Amino acid sequence: MIFLYFLCGLYFLGMLFILIYSLAQGHLLFHFLKAQRSWGKIAKKIPKDWPSVTVQLPVYNELYVVERLIEAVAKLNYPRELLEIQLLDDSTDQTVDLIREKLKNYPEINFQYIHRRDRTGFKAGALREGLKVASGEFIAIFDADFVPSPDFLLQTIPYFSSEKVGMVQTRWTHLNRDFSLLTKLQAFALDAHFFIEQVGRNHQGAFINFNGTGGIWRKSCILDAGNWHDDTLTEDLDLSYRAQRKGWKFVYRPEIESPAELPPIMSAIKSQQFRWTKGGAECAVKHAGAVSQENLSFRIKLHSFAHLFNSTIFIAVLLTSLSSIGVWWAGELGLVPDFLVKLSGIFLIGFVVIAGVYLVSYFYGKKSFVQSALGVIWQLPLFLSVSMGLALHNAQAVWEGLSGRKSPFIRTPKFNLESGKEKLSDNRYLLHRMPVTTWFEGVLALVFWAMVGLAFREHNYLFLPFHVMLAFGYSLVFITSFKSYGLGR
């Protein structure tokens, strides 16, 4: 009896957290909609004398995409005498030779090749080393899977018209959005971040984050904020908060696009998700206390906390889903008053608000409403299901981040499959060691399918939609994980 009450309490606390999170997201949606009125009013000025720029390209074992990256940055429209491009290469395979050969094709461009044999600090360490010798007043950064537009620098530099602006971030777009079901769902999720969240925060003066790539910094801002640190897995979020806490202003421009590749298989998605969620939790531990003591408005502090702790939603989803089994049984046995069970329905508002955020981001900019509506009918519930199915994996990452457990920076494998030149099974960077949590995801899939069966047998449909989505989500995550870890064997 006590255990059932404990599960009920856990369920209600988890749903309350999700509701609070959703209200913060709803507030960002409100400011996103308000921002449309002042979309083009952010100050920018074409400089009379263009400043010097260093483009940093951090690379680590990127056989399949590094040539494409070099070709793209070589096309940047910018005065050659003011442009420096750093290849910050930590590679330990043939990528080293591939880069050196490729650079021979561009003798007229100021490419600086910096190869580290000691990968200390991982990406943050490479950026820090490059910054020591960077000649540019501004520092643009692109990961290996990006294909920057030729006009990227001409579009972003004018937004540094104020000396207080320390960073300009652009919107990621997706080279392989339609490659597979998984890439479509990732694009669905990321579009909400790059439209609703970034615009919503930036419009009201709340802290935003550099997304690790597709952005450009004022070099003095990086140095003033303490340079790149490697004590978290998300060095981009960490530096963003240190810089904004010191008074630097950030500008987000969604109309400037930075195309990139999405991970096409679940093992690569999980690798990326683990780093993002754990790193976010590490930054929450590092910055939450300091932000609470800063002389900032309550609204900015509130959104900073929501931003820093947003990955904690996966712990809430995991605990809520597991405890819902106990709540279902308690209701079935008559141990919980009906009115309390029905009252819990108010928490479903949270899911409605979250769905609304993704719907607005999905429809934004679409030309055909009918075609878009047909797409969102299946993409929204499937995305929510897979997000729930990733709760166990991501909750582990968040817990490690909050508890201070350290782990190395694991790169996300790149593939360049849309080019048609490479086969997925031939990729030498595939991850083959399947984590134990994947087996637990399979077990949870079976558990929630069993709960679906019980709902029909007992005619108790209280959690049926929730359990169907969990069952389907965990099943899809388990099956795609199992397949991806076995590729190339």
XYZ file of C-alpha atoms in Angstrom:
489
model
C 0.000 0.000 0.000
C 2.749 2.466 0.943
C 4.644 1.564 -2.221
C 1.575 2.307 -4.363
C 1.142 5.697 -2.699
C 4.833 6.355 -3.317
C 4.380 5.555 -7.013
C 1.343 7.822 -7.193
C 3.324 10.637 -5.606
C 6.176 10.057 -8.022
C 3.768 10.126 -10.941
C 2.181 13.408 -9.896
C 5.580 15.047 -9.263
C 6.827 13.927 -12.663
C 3.712 15.217 -14.409
C 3.994 18.502 -12.502
C 7.579 18.911 -13.731
C 6.479 18.221 -17.305
C 3.685 20.789 -16.934
C 6.097 23.463 -15.649
C 8.521 22.662 -18.467
C 5.705 22.950 -21.008
C 4.653 26.355 -19.656
C 8.209 27.618 -20.131
C 8.090 26.283 -23.699
C 4.730 27.967 -24.197
C 6.201 31.281 -23.080
C 8.974 30.871 -25.649
C 6.323 30.182 -28.287
C 4.547 33.400 -27.275
C 7.743 35.402 -27.751
C 8.474 33.630 -31.023
C 5.115 34.825 -32.347
C 5.766 38.347 -31.031
C 9.182 38.360 -32.683
C 7.573 38.148 -36.116
C 6.630 41.832 -35.846
C 10.242 42.908 -35.346
C 11.911 40.232 -37.455
C 14.105 42.601 -39.446
C 14.648 45.311 -36.836
C 17.774 43.903 -35.186
C 20.607 46.355 -35.702
C 23.090 45.550 -38.419
C 25.504 47.635 -40.405
C 27.596 46.835 -43.432
C 31.138 47.664 -42.293
C 33.091 50.233 -44.235
C 36.216 48.190 -43.634
C 35.608 44.456 -43.310
C 37.376 42.889 -40.309
C 39.779 39.965 -40.371
C 38.143 36.548 -39.827
C 39.467 33.147 -38.825
C 37.320 30.145 -39.706
C 37.997 27.209 -37.399
C 37.223 23.672 -38.572
C 37.653 21.159 -35.707
C 38.129 17.698 -37.224
C 38.628 14.232 -35.781
C 38.719 11.175 -38.077
C 36.340 12.469 -40.759
C 37.182 10.505 -43.911
C 33.691 10.816 -45.376
C 32.943 14.521 -44.970
C 36.184 16.489 -44.611
C 36.698 16.981 -48.358
C 33.165 18.336 -48.693
C 33.849 20.718 -45.799
C 37.083 22.016 -47.320
C 35.411 22.549 -50.688
C 32.615 24.542 -49.032
C 34.804 26.881 -46.961
C 37.067 27.446 -49.957
C 34.063 29.099 -51.645
C 33.476 31.647 -48.872
C 32.962 35.112 -50.343
C 35.310 37.292 -48.326
C 38.433 39.376 -49.036
C 41.262 36.817 -49.247
C 43.717 39.024 -47.390
C 41.327 39.127 -44.401
C 40.440 35.444 -44.292
C 42.267 32.657 -42.477
C 40.970 29.062 -42.354
C 42.272 26.757 -39.630
C 42.030 22.977 -40.018
C 42.202 21.884 -36.385
C 42.891 18.212 -36.949
C 43.047 15.695 -34.105
C 42.750 12.732 -36.476
C 44.534 9.433 -35.935
C 43.682 7.812 -39.285
C 44.002 8.526 -43.020
C 42.057 11.763 -42.595
C 45.429 13.428 -41.970
C 46.754 12.527 -45.420
C 43.418 13.254 -47.073
C 43.376 16.805 -45.712
C 46.959 17.530 -46.700
C 46.338 16.356 -50.255
C 43.080 18.292 -50.523
C 44.661 21.545 -49.358
C 47.132 21.398 -52.230
C 44.203 22.292 -54.509
C 43.861 25.711 -52.873
C 47.276 27.422 -52.833
C 45.602 30.828 -53.148
C 43.655 30.418 -49.899
C 45.148 30.960 -46.456
C 44.611 27.473 -45.013
C 46.444 26.777 -41.761
C 46.760 23.081 -40.950
C 47.198 22.353 -37.221
C 47.523 18.688 -36.298
C 47.519 17.688 -32.633
C 48.873 14.296 -31.594
C 47.595 14.792 -28.054
C 43.807 15.194 -28.036
C 43.725 16.942 -24.662
C 40.438 18.726 -24.095
C 38.901 17.159 -27.214
C 37.035 19.762 -29.331
C 37.402 22.509 -26.721
C 41.135 21.832 -26.565
C 41.469 22.031 -30.348
C 39.575 25.329 -30.509
C 41.681 26.723 -27.667
C 44.928 25.747 -29.396
C 43.791 27.283 -32.652
C 42.764 30.500 -30.943
C 46.325 31.009 -29.682
C 47.543 31.627 -33.229
C 44.323 32.849 -34.868
C 44.822 36.139 -36.686
C 41.153 37.010 -37.074
C 39.202 39.561 -35.070
C 36.217 37.248 -35.504
C 36.102 33.458 -35.217
C 33.621 31.395 -37.253
C 33.275 27.705 -36.367
C 31.976 24.789 -38.421
C 31.898 21.115 -37.530
C 32.982 18.576 -40.122
C 29.461 17.691 -41.276
C 28.517 21.290 -42.165
C 28.426 22.890 -45.605
C 28.466 26.658 -44.998
C 26.943 29.012 -47.527
C 29.452 31.076 -49.565
C 27.871 34.264 -48.159
C 27.939 33.166 -44.508
C 30.495 35.786 -43.403
C 28.930 38.576 -45.464
C 25.578 37.800 -43.836
C 26.741 37.511 -40.230
C 29.475 40.135 -39.789
C 27.029 43.093 -40.156
C 25.231 41.993 -36.956
C 28.328 42.894 -34.941
C 27.498 46.584 -35.415
C 27.433 46.980 -31.620
C 30.635 46.394 -29.669
C 28.514 44.557 -27.086
C 27.595 41.763 -29.509
C 29.834 38.782 -28.829
C 28.302 36.027 -30.963
C 25.935 35.534 -33.881
C 24.298 32.124 -34.272
C 22.607 30.910 -37.441
C 19.953 28.240 -37.969
C 20.902 24.681 -38.788
C 19.187 23.198 -41.808
C 19.383 19.581 -42.871
C 21.185 18.125 -45.887
C 19.610 14.698 -45.448
C 16.222 15.476 -43.873
C 14.423 13.013 -46.160
C 17.024 10.242 -46.046
C 15.150 8.079 -43.545
C 12.455 8.061 -40.899
C 15.034 8.849 -38.210
C 16.418 11.880 -40.043
C 12.899 13.238 -40.568
C 12.142 12.936 -36.862
C 15.424 14.610 -35.876
C 14.726 17.499 -38.243
C 11.252 17.778 -36.716
C 12.804 18.145 -33.251
C 15.702 20.439 -34.162
C 13.469 22.834 -36.093
C 11.550 23.522 -32.886
C 14.798 24.416 -31.111
C 16.102 26.620 -33.909
C 12.799 28.376 -34.527
C 10.821 28.530 -31.290
C 13.412 28.208 -28.520
C 16.274 30.280 -29.924
C 14.034 33.020 -31.325
C 11.820 33.018 -28.215
C 14.776 33.444 -25.859
C 16.635 35.958 -27.998
C 13.559 38.154 -28.513
C 13.081 38.719 -24.767
C 16.779 39.132 -23.976
C 17.121 35.751 -22.249
C 20.327 33.749 -22.525
C 20.692 31.693 -25.697
C 23.466 29.310 -26.636
C 26.025 28.986 -29.350
C 25.157 25.653 -30.945
C 28.759 24.513 -31.294
C 28.891 25.257 -35.014
C 27.286 27.487 -37.626
C 28.059 30.609 -35.628
C 30.658 33.348 -35.379
C 32.281 34.904 -32.293
C 34.059 38.121 -31.557
C 37.490 36.863 -30.506
C 37.700 39.319 -27.610
C 34.420 37.905 -26.256
C 35.837 34.366 -26.125
C 38.948 35.566 -24.323
C 37.052 37.851 -21.944
C 34.757 34.972 -20.963
C 37.729 32.768 -20.082
C 38.318 30.920 -23.369
C 37.142 27.379 -24.101
C 36.801 25.042 -21.108
C 36.819 21.252 -21.385
C 35.227 20.366 -18.034
C 31.823 19.680 -19.640
C 30.770 17.772 -22.766
C 29.026 20.870 -24.145
C 31.788 23.453 -24.315
C 29.521 25.600 -26.523
C 26.777 25.979 -23.898
C 29.373 26.531 -21.176
C 31.125 29.389 -22.988
C 27.756 30.881 -23.969
C 26.714 31.241 -20.341
C 30.081 32.560 -19.194
C 30.031 35.205 -21.927
C 26.439 36.335 -21.350
C 26.953 36.445 -17.596
C 29.746 38.963 -18.284
C 27.339 41.170 -20.224
C 28.000 40.145 -23.824
C 24.974 40.150 -26.138
C 24.161 37.329 -28.532
C 22.215 37.605 -31.792
C 20.271 34.756 -33.349
C 19.338 34.953 -37.033
C 17.088 32.125 -38.269
C 17.020 33.394 -41.847
C 20.752 32.665 -42.218
C 20.997 28.932 -42.854
C 23.840 26.550 -42.082
C 23.233 23.184 -43.762
C 24.452 20.060 -41.940
C 24.121 16.290 -41.881
C 21.817 14.467 -39.459
C 22.876 11.099 -37.983
C 21.015 8.471 -40.050
C 21.173 5.557 -37.581
C 20.139 5.129 -33.963
C 23.597 4.349 -32.554
C 24.892 7.670 -33.896
C 21.806 9.508 -32.652
C 22.292 8.043 -29.184
C 25.956 9.063 -29.170
C 24.989 12.642 -29.991
C 22.045 12.697 -27.589
C 24.174 11.368 -24.734
C 26.756 14.112 -25.201
C 24.159 16.870 -25.505
C 22.037 15.801 -22.532
C 24.921 14.974 -20.213
C 26.802 18.124 -21.176
C 23.679 20.208 -20.585
C 23.318 18.722 -17.101
C 27.003 19.395 -16.389
C 26.524 23.036 -17.413
C 23.454 23.255 -15.173
C 25.555 22.196 -12.197
C 28.307 24.614 -13.216
C 26.181 27.705 -13.891
C 22.811 27.493 -12.114
C 24.117 28.802 -8.787
C 25.990 31.681 -10.396
C 23.014 32.662 -12.565
C 20.746 32.767 -9.496
C 23.108 35.306 -7.900
C 23.500 37.517 -10.974
C 21.729 40.868 -11.193
C 19.229 39.615 -13.746
C 15.471 39.908 -14.062
C 13.314 37.101 -12.700
C 12.177 36.225 -16.230
C 15.731 35.811 -17.519
C 16.685 33.719 -14.494
C 13.603 31.559 -14.949
C 14.373 30.870 -18.600
C 18.024 30.268 -17.778
C 17.030 27.560 -15.305
C 14.572 26.078 -17.806
C 17.319 26.154 -20.432
C 20.045 24.648 -18.263
C 17.833 21.938 -16.789
C 15.757 21.160 -19.895
C 17.405 17.755 -20.366
C 16.045 16.776 -16.934
C 12.719 16.299 -18.714
C 13.948 12.810 -19.652
C 14.240 11.805 -15.987
C 10.709 13.122 -15.421
C 9.366 11.195 -18.423
C 11.097 7.996 -17.318
C 9.843 8.198 -13.726
C 6.351 9.205 -14.824
C 6.075 6.365 -17.326
C 7.256 3.739 -14.846
C 5.128 5.037 -11.963
C 2.061 5.207 -14.225
C 1.976 1.407 -14.083
C 1.490 1.577 -10.305
C -1.097 4.354 -10.644
C -3.018 2.208 -13.143
C -3.030 -0.743 -10.763
C -4.021 1.466 -7.821
C -6.966 2.749 -9.831
C -7.888 -0.762 -10.927
C -7.893 -1.966 -7.298
C -9.865 1.078 -6.110
C -7.026 2.289 -3.866
C -7.031 5.795 -5.368
C -10.214 7.901 -5.398
C -11.643 8.380 -8.887
C -11.665 12.164 -8.575
C -7.887 12.223 -7.980
C -7.290 10.074 -11.033
C -9.506 12.336 -13.136
C -7.894 15.428 -11.645
C -4.557 14.207 -12.962
C -5.915 14.881 -16.428
C -5.070 18.554 -15.956
C -1.421 17.631 -16.375
C -2.161 16.623 -19.969
C -2.170 20.358 -20.715
C 1.606 20.075 -20.649
C 1.651 17.631 -23.539
C -0.803 19.817 -25.471
C 1.469 22.870 -25.074
C 4.564 20.887 -26.093
C 2.709 19.547 -29.126
C 1.713 23.115 -30.004
C 5.348 24.253 -29.963
C 6.339 21.527 -32.421
C 3.309 22.144 -34.600
C 4.107 25.847 -35.007
C 7.752 25.126 -35.843
C 6.689 22.444 -38.332
C 4.192 24.623 -40.188
C 6.376 27.748 -40.124
C 7.505 28.615 -43.634
C 5.687 25.710 -45.273
C 4.048 26.613 -48.590
C 1.382 23.910 -48.718
C -0.810 23.613 -45.624
C -2.541 20.453 -46.839
C 0.701 18.644 -47.617
C 2.210 19.783 -44.312
C -0.879 18.678 -42.391
C -0.635 15.208 -43.892
C 2.993 15.033 -42.794
C 2.453 16.243 -39.245
C -0.403 13.792 -38.608
C 2.112 10.956 -38.362
C 5.322 12.816 -37.540
C 4.145 14.478 -34.306
C 2.898 11.334 -32.485
C 5.837 9.326 -33.807
C 8.319 11.962 -32.663
C 6.759 12.102 -29.188
C 6.852 8.281 -29.014
C 10.525 8.057 -29.971
C 11.389 10.885 -27.551
C 9.765 8.855 -24.770
C 11.589 5.765 -26.020
C 14.896 7.586 -25.589
C 14.051 8.553 -22.004
C 16.017 5.698 -20.399
C 19.157 6.371 -22.449
C 19.021 10.129 -21.953
C 18.020 9.943 -18.294
C 21.214 7.992 -17.626
C 23.211 10.746 -19.355
C 21.468 13.476 -17.353
C 22.001 11.640 -14.080
C 25.714 11.233 -14.816
C 25.940 14.938 -15.599
C 24.118 16.034 -12.461
C 26.085 13.658 -10.226
C 29.471 14.694 -11.613
C 30.457 11.398 -13.230
C 32.961 12.161 -16.005
C 33.204 10.460 -19.393
C 35.204 11.136 -22.567
C 33.948 13.189 -25.498
C 32.527 10.638 -27.970
C 32.224 11.995 -31.480
C 29.116 11.446 -33.564
C 29.995 9.376 -36.672
C 29.488 11.195 -39.984
C 28.375 9.366 -43.120
C 27.694 11.588 -46.178
C 25.312 8.911 -47.480
C 23.245 11.344 -49.506
C 26.177 11.697 -51.916
C 25.655 8.093 -53.009
C 29.398 7.419 -52.853
C 29.450 5.600 -49.531
C 27.638 2.590 -48.106
C 26.389 2.631 -44.552
C 27.756 -0.818 -43.747
C 31.251 0.193 -44.951
C 31.585 3.112 -42.524
C 34.617 2.475 -40.342
C 33.379 4.750 -37.558
C 30.289 2.717 -36.716
C 29.767 1.906 -33.058
C 29.493 -1.858 -32.492
C 29.389 -2.170 -28.721
C 25.741 -2.151 -27.723
C 25.154 -0.679 -24.244
C 23.222 -2.623 -21.621
C 20.528 0.051 -21.591
C 19.478 -1.059 -25.085
C 18.364 -4.434 -23.672
C 16.407 -2.628 -20.960
C 14.703 -0.600 -23.698
C 13.563 -3.877 -25.210
C 12.254 -5.018 -21.817
C 10.368 -1.751 -21.335
C 8.804 -2.167 -24.777
C 7.432 -5.539 -23.696
C 6.226 -4.128 -20.358
C 4.248 -1.335 -21.976
C 2.808 -3.608 -24.660
C 1.634 -5.799 -21.769
C 0.009 -2.734 -20.171
C -1.775 -2.023 -23.455
C -3.098 -5.583 -23.447
C -4.252 -5.274 -19.830
C -6.042 -2.024 -20.613
C -8.215 -3.800 -23.184
C -8.729 -6.875 -21.019
C -9.803 -4.890 -17.958
C -11.556 -2.133 -19.933
C -9.442 0.416 -18.066
C -8.208 2.874 -20.692
C -6.868 5.540 -18.320
C -3.284 5.470 -19.667
C -3.898 3.730 -22.976
C -2.641 6.514 -25.337
C 0.366 7.121 -23.066
C 1.268 3.430 -22.846
C 0.747 2.847 -26.581
C 3.206 5.659 -27.357
C 5.695 4.305 -24.809
C 5.384 0.771 -26.154
C 5.832 1.907 -29.733
C 8.644 4.331 -28.839
C 10.705 1.828 -26.871
C 10.131 -0.799 -29.573
C 11.357 1.461 -32.352
C 14.362 2.656 -30.333
C 15.307 -0.932 -29.392
C 14.927 -2.358 -32.914
C 16.783 0.479 -34.664
C 19.509 0.409 -31.990
C 19.942 -3.349 -32.327
C 20.240 -3.061 -36.097
C 22.644 -0.109 -36.068
C 25.058 -1.618 -33.549
C 25.244 -4.728 -35.724
C 26.049 -2.931 -38.992
C 29.284 -3.839 -40.710
C 30.027 -6.888 -38.602
